[in-house]
Structure formats: C-alpha cells, structure tokens
PDB file of C-alpha atoms in Angstrom:
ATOM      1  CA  UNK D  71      -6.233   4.306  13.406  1.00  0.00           C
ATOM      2  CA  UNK D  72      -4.713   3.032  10.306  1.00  0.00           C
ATOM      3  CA  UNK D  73      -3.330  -0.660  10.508  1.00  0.00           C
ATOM      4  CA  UNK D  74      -0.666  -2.094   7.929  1.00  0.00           C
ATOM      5  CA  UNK D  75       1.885   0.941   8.046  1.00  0.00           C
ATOM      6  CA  UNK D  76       4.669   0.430  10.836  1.00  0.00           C
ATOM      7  CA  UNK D  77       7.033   3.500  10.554  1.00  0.00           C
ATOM      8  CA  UNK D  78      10.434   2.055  11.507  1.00  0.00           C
ATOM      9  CA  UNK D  79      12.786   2.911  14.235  1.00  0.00           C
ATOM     10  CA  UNK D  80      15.622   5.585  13.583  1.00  0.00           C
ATOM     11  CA  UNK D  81      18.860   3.783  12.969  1.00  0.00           C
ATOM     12  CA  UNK D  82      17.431   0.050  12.749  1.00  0.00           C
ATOM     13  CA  UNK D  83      18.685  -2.792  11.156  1.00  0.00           C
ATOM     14  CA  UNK D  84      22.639  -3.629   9.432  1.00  0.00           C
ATOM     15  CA  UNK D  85      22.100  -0.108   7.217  1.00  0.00           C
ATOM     16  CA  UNK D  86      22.166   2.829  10.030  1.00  0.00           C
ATOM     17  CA  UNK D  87      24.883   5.018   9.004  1.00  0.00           C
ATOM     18  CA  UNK D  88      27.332   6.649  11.682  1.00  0.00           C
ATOM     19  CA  UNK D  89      29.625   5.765  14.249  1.00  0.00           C
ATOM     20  CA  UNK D  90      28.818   2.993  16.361  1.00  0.00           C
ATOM     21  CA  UNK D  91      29.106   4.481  20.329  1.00  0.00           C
ATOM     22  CA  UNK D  92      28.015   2.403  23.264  1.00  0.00           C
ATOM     23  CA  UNK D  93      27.732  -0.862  20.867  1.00  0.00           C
ATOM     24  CA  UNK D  94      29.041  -3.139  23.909  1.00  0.00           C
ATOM     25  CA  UNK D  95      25.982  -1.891  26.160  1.00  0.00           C
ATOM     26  CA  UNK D  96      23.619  -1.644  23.495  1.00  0.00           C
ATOM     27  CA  UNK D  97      24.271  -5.534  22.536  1.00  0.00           C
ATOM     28  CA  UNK D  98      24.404  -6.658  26.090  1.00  0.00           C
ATOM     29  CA  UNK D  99      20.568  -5.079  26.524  1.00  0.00           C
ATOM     30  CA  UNK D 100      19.630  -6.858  23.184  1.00  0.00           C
ATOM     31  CA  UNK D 101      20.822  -9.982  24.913  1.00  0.00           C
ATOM     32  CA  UNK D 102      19.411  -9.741  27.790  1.00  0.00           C
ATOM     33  CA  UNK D 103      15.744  -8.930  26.600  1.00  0.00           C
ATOM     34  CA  UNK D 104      16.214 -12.126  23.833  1.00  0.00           C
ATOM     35  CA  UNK D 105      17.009 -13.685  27.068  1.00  0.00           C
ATOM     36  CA  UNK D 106      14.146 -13.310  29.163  1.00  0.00           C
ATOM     37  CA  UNK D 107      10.862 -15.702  27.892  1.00  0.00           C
ATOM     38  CA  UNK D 108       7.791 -13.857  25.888  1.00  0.00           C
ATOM     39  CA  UNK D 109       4.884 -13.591  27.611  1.00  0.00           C
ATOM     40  CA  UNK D 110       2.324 -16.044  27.093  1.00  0.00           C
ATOM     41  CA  UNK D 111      -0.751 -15.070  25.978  1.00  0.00           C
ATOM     42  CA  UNK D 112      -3.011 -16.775  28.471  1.00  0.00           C
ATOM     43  CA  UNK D 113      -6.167 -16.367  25.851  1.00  0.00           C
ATOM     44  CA  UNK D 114      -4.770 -17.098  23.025  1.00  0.00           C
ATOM     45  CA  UNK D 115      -3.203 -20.246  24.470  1.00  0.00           C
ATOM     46  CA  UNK D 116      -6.693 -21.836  25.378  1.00  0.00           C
ATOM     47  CA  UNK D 117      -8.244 -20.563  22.662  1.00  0.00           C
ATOM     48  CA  UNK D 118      -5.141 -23.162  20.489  1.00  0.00           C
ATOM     49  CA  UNK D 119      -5.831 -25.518  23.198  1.00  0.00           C
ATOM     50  CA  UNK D 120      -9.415 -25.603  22.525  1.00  0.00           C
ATOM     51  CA  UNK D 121      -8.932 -25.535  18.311  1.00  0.00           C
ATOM     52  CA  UNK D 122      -6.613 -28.376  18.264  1.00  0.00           C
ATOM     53  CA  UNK D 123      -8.808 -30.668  20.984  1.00  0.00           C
ATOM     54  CA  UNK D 124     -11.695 -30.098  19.056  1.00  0.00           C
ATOM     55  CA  UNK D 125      -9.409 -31.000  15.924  1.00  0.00           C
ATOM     56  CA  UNK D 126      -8.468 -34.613  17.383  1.00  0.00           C
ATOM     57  CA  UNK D 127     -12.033 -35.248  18.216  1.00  0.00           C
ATOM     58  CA  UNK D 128     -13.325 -34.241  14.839  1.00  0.00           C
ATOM     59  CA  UNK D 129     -10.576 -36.275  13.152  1.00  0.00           C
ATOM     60  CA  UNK D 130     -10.044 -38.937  15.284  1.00  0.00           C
ATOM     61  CA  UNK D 131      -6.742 -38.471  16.334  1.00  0.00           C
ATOM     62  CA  UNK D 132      -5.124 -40.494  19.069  1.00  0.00           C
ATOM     63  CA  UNK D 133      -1.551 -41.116  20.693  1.00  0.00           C
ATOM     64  CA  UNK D 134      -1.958 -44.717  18.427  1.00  0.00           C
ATOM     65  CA  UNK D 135      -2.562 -42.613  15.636  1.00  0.00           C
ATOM     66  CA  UNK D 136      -0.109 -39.849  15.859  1.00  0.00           C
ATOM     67  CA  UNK D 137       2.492 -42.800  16.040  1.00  0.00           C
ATOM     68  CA  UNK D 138       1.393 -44.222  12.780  1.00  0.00           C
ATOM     69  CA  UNK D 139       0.960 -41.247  10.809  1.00  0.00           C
ATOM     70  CA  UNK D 140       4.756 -40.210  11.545  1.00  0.00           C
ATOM     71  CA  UNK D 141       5.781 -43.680  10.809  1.00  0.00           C
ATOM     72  CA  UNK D 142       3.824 -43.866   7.662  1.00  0.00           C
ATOM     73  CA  UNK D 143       5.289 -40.048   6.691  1.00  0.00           C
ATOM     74  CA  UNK D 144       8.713 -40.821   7.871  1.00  0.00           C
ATOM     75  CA  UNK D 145       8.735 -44.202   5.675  1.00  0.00           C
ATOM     76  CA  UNK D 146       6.842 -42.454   2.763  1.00  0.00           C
ATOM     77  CA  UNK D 147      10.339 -39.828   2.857  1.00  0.00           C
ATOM     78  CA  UNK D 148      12.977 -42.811   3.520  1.00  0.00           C
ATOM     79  CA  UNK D 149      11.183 -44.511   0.208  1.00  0.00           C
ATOM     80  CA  UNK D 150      11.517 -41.181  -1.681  1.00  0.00           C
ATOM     81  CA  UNK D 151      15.215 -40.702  -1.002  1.00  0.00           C
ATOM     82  CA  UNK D 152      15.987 -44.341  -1.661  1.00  0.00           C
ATOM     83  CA  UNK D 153      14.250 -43.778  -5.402  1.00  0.00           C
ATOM     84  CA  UNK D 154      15.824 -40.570  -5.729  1.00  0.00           C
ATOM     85  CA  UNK D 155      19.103 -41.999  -5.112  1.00  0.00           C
ATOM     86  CA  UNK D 156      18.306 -45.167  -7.203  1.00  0.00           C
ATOM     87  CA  UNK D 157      17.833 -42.550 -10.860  1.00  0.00           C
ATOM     88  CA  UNK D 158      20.919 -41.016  -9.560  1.00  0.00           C
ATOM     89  CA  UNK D 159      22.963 -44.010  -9.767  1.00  0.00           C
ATOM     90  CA  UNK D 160      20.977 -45.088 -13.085  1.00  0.00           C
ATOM     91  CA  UNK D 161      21.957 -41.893 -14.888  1.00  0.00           C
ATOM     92  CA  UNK D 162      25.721 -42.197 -13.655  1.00  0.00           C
ATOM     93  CA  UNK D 163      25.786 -45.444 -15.144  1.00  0.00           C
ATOM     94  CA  UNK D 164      24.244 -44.339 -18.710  1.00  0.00           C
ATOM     95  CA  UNK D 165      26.853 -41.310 -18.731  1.00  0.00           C
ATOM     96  CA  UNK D 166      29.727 -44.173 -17.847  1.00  0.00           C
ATOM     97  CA  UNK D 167      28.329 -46.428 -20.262  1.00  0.00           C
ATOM     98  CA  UNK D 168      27.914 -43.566 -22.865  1.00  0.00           C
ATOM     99  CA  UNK D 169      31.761 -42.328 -22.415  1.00  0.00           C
ATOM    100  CA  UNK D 170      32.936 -45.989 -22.884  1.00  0.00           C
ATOM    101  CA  UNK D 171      31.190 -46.187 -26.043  1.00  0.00           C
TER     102      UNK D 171
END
C-alpha cells in the first residue's frame, strides 16, 4: 500500500462543525484511554537498550563521566547567562549615561 497519506477522521480536531451531543462521555473515554500506559514495544526497547550500551562503550561513557559532562554543560549555561546579563547591564548604563549627557 501507499505510505505517507493518513486520511483523517470525520469530525477531528477544534474545527468539526455541528452540535456537540454526548461531549461529557466522549471526553471521559478520551481520558480514560490518555490514562491507561502505551504499550511498550518489547523490540524496540532492546533494540535502544542495545544502541545506547554499545554507545557508552564506543565513547567511553561512565556514571563519573555523565556527572562531569552535566556539570561542565550546566556551568558552560550559568557562565552564558551571567555574560548575557553582564552586556545587559553595560548597555543600560550607556543609554543612562547617554540621556544625562
């Protein structure tokens, strides 16, 4: 068969014309299906399981290691908002200066 075209459900979505009848029931089933857990894909789960082990051996990775990189990442983004904020306060101070003048 064809793949890529999905033909959509009648009435789907915020647009579906038409008085709303039943809308109590009809959310409560919505609710309850969101509700219940997806089904986990027993393949495809060992199949990630397998990618990413293979990934930390190829690359080294270790508990020590995760720890760092976040640190170094998380430092690396407090640094960057401390500059940002630094040329903030630098240009407030040339406008202040500049309206003085």
């Amino acid at each position: 068969g064809k793949k890529g075209k999905k033909k959509k459900g009648k009435g789907s979505g915020a647009g579906a014309a038409g008085p709303s009848q039943g809308l109590p029931e009809a959310l409560a089933a919505e609710e309850a299906a969101a509700a219940k857990p997806a089904k986990l894909d027993r393949e495809g789960l060992i199949r990630l399981l397998e990618t990413l082990h293979e990934e930390r051996i190829r690359y080294g990775i270790t508990a020590e290691t995760s720890v760092e990189g976040l640190a170094e990442a998380l430092g690396e983004e407090a640094e960057a908002a401390g500059e940002a904020s630094e040329e903030e306060t630098a240009e407030a101070g040339e406008e202040a200066a500049m309206v003085a003048a």
